[in-house]
C-alpha positions as a printed Julia matrix, in Angstrom:
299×3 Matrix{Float64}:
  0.0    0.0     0.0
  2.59   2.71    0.88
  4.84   1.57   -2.18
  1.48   2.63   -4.22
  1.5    5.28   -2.64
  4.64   6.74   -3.12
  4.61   5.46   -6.53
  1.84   8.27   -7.14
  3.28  10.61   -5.36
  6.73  10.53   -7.64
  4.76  10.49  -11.11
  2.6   13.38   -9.43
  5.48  15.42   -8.92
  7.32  14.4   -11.84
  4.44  15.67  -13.84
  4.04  18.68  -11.97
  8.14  19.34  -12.46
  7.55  18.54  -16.36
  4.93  20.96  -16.96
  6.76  23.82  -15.33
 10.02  22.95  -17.61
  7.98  23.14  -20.54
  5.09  25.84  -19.46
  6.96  28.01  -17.59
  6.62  31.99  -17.81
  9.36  34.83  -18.09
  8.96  38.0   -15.67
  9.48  41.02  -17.23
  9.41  44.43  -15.67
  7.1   46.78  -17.96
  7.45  50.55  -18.14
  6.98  52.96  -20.46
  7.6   56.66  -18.45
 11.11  56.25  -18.1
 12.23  60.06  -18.97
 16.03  60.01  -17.4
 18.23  57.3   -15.05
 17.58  59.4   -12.29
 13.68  59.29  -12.09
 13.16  56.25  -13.67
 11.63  53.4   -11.03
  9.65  50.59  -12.73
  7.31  48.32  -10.97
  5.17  46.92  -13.35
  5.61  43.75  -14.37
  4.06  41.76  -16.96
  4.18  37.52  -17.68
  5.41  36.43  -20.9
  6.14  32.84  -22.44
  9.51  32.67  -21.88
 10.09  29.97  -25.11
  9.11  33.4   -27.18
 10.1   36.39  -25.45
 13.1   37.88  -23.12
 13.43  41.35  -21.46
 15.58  44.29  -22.01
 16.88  47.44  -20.9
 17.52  50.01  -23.76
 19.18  53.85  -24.13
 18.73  54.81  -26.98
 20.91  58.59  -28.06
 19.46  60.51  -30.52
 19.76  64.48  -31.34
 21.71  64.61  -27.49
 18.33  63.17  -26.05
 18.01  59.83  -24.48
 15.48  57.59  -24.91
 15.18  54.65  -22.12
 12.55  51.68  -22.55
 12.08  49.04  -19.64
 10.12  46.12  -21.56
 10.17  42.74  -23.05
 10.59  41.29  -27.21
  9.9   38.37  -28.73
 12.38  36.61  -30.2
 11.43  37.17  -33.76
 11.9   41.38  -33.21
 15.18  41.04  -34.48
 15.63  38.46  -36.8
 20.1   38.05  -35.98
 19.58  37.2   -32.3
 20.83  33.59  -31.57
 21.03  33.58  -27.87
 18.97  36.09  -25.61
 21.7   36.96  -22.78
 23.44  39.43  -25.18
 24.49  43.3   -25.29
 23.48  45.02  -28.41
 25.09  48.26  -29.77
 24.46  50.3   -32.45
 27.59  52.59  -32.36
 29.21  55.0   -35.37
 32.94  55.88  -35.83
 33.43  59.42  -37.23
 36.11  61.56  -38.39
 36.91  65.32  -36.56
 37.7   67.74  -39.94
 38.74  70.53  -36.73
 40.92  67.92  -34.4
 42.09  65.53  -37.49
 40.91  62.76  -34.96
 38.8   59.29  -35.02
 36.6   59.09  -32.72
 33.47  56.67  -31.39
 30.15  57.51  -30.14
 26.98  55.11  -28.97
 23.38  55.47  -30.78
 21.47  52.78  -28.8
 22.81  49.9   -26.37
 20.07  46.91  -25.3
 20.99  44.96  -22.38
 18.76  41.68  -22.94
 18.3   38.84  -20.34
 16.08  36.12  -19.72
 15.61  35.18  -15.98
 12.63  36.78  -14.08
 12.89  40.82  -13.04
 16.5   40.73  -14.53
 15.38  43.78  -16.31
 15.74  45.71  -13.18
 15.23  49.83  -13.73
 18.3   50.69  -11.67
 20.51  48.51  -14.15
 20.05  51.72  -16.79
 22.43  53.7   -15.13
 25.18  50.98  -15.61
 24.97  50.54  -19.1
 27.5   52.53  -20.51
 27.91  55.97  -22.2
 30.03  54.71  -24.63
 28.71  51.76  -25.25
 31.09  48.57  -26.63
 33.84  51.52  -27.97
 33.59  49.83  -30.91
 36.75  51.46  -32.87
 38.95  50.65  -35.53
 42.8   51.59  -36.01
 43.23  55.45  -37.17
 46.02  54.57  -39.64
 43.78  52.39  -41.3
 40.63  54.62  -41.04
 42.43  57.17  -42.55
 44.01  55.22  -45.44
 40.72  53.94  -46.01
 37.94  56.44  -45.67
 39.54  59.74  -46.23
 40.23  61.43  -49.81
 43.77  62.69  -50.3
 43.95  66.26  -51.26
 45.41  65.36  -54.92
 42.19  63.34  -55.68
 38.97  65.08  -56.82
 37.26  61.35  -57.36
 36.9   57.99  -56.28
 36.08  54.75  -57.41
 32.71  53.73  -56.15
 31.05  50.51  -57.25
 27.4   50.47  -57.9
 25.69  47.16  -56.5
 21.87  46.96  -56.3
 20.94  45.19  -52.72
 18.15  43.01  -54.25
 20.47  41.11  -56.56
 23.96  40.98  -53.93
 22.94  38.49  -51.25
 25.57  36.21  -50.92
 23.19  33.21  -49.21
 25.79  33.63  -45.9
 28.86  33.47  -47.1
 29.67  37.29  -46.92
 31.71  37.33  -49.83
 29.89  38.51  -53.59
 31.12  38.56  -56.49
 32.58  41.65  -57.55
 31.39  41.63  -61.39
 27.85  41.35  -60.08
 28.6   45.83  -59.55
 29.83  47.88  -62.36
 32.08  51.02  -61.14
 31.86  54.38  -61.21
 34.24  57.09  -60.77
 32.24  59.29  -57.65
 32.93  63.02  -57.31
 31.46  62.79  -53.69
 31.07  60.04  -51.42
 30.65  56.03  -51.76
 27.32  54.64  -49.15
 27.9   50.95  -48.51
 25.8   49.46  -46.38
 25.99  45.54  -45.42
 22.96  43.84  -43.48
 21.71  40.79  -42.35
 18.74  39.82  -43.96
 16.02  37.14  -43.56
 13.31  37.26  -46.08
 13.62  34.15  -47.52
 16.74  32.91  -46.31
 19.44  33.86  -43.64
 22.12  35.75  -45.45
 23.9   39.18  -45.7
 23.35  41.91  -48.52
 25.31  44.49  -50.28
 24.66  47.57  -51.23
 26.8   50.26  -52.53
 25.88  53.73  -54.59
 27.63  56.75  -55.33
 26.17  59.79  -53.72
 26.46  62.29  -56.07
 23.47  64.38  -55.68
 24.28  67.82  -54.75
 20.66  68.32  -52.69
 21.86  65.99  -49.83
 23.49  67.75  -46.97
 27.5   67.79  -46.87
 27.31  66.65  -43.35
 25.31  63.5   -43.68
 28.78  62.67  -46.56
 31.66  62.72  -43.94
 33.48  59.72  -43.62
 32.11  57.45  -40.93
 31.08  53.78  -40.27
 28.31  53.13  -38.16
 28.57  49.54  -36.65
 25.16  47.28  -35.19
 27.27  44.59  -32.97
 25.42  41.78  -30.8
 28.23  40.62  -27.59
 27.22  37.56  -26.42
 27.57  37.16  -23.22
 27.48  32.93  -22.62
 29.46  32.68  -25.61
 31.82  35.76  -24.89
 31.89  36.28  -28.78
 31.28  39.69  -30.49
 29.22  39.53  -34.11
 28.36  42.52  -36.55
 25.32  42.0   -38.29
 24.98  45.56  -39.85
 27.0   48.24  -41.13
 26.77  51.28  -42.86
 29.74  53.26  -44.67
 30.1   56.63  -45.91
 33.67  56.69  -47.21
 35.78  59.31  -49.21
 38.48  57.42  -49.68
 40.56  56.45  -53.25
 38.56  52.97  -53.74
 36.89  52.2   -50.0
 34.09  50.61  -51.85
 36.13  47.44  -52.34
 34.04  44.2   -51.49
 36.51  42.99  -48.89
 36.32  46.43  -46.65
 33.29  44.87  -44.44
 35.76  42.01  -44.15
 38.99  44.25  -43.07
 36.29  45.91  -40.42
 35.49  42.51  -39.0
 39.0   41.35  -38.69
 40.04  44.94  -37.18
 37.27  45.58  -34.91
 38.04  46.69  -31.17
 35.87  46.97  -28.15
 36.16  47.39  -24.36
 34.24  45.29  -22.34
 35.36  46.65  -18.92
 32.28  49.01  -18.88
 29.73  46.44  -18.78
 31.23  44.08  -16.08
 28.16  44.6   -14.13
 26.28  42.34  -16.75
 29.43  39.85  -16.68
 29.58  37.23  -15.37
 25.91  36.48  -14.12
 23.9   33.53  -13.26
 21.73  33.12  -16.6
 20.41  29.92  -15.39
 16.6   30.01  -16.76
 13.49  30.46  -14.28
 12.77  27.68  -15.64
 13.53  24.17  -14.2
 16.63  22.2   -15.43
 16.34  19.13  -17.06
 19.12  18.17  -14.52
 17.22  19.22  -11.44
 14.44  17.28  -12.86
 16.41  14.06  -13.04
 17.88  14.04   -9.53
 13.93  14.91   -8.24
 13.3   11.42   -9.6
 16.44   9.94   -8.66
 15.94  10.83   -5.03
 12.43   9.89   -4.93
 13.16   6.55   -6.73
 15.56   5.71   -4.01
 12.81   6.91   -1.04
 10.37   4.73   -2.52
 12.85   1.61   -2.98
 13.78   2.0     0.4
């Protein structure tokens, strides 16, 4: 009688441990009235499935205002995202005509996490003001991006972004764009694109139309990077190019930024390391529940 018992009690609570691993929700604090770090609290919290979603803390810089949003995503917001403990950055490297210097600033930074109330509203003020520093070596910015003062043109090659996907290989081939010679600037943009399949696209245009706004032409790179934190691993999935240089629209630039790429993580140790075990039950915990209460019943 008491082994019968038991025996329902262990597939009662093996059940019950079951559904919660597969059924379980996320906690995500909610708020929308978040006007600066200083006054922002956020109590509000709102359930989500946490197979779909996972919460996040942005800043987002735009104009010299911030914007700050306390909130949860689902996964399929932005279609890149692999893992959802991660530090996004959207971050542009510019050139100073008056200093003659490089320099990096920080658009928008998300701080993502999935584990309940780890989107916590006092967290904002640690995210930093510079973001990842995402920079790249002057010499080569310079060599790259700038126009020497004997050259009125550049080379720019023309590539239409519908028809240079490169099915995620990030390579194209190069007579897929016919070239130009540019009196102003070359765009280049690369992004990661999911329409029908995953894969990046190129496009590239010379910008020669003398209505757009000589400031919006200086040479610059603007850089969206995703650091993931379980992984340690940094990955670009977008960039955008304005370059002035002799023949900076080269297909293999995207690849020299890659391979070039720094960053400082010291500003975001407060989000490193961190226990990013799930709310949800592990599969491990699971097992030695039944272990134990195999063992209690045997005995």
């Amino acid at each position: 009688m008491n082994g019968y018992i038991f025996s329902s009690l262990y597939f009662t609570i093996l059940i019950f441990l079951l559904s919660v691993q597969f059924t379980s929700t996320l906690d995500c604090f909610d708020c929308k009235n978040c006007d600066s770090i200083a006054s922002c609290t956020c109590d509000t919290i709102k359930s989500v499935d946490a197979n779909n979603s996972y919460c996040i803390l942005l800043r987002e810089t735009s104009q010299g205002a911030n914007n700050f949003e306390i909130r949860h995503i689902p996964w399929d917001y932005t279609p890149y995202i692999s893992d959802p403990y991660h530090i996004s950055v959207v971050e542009t490297i510019s050139y100073n005509e008056i200093t003659r210097r490089w320099f990096s600033i920080s658009n928008k930074i998300i701080y993502a996490c999935q584990t309940d109330r780890c989107n916590r509203a006092d967290l904002l003020k640690q995210l930093p003001a510079n973001g990842l520093s995402l920079m790249l070596p002057d010499n080569w910015l310079s060599e790259n991006l700038l126009r020497k003062s004997s050259k009125d043109t550049i080379i720019c090659r023309e590539c239409i972004s519908e028809n240079k996907c490169n099915h995620g290989t990030r390579i194209i081939n190069a007579d897929q764009c016919s070239v130009k010679i540019c009196q102003s600037a070359c765009l280049m943009d690369e992004k990661f694109d999911t329409t029908d399949r995953t894969q990046f696209c190129y496009e590239s245009v010379c910008s020669d139309d003398e209505s757009v706004d000589p400031k919006f032409l200086l040479s610059q790179i603007t850089i969206t990077a995703v650091y993931y934190i379980n992984k340690k691993q940094l990955e670009t999935v977008e960039m955008n190019v304005v370059c002035n240089g002799a023949d900076c629209s080269r297909l293999q630039i995207f690849r020299d930024v890659r391979n070039k790429l720094q960053k400082d993580l010291n500003n975001i140790k407060p989000f490193l390391p961190m226990n990013h075990g799930n709310t949800i039950y592990s599969t491990s915990f699971i097992f030695l529940i039944m272990a134990l209460l195999q063992a209690f019943i045997s005995y």
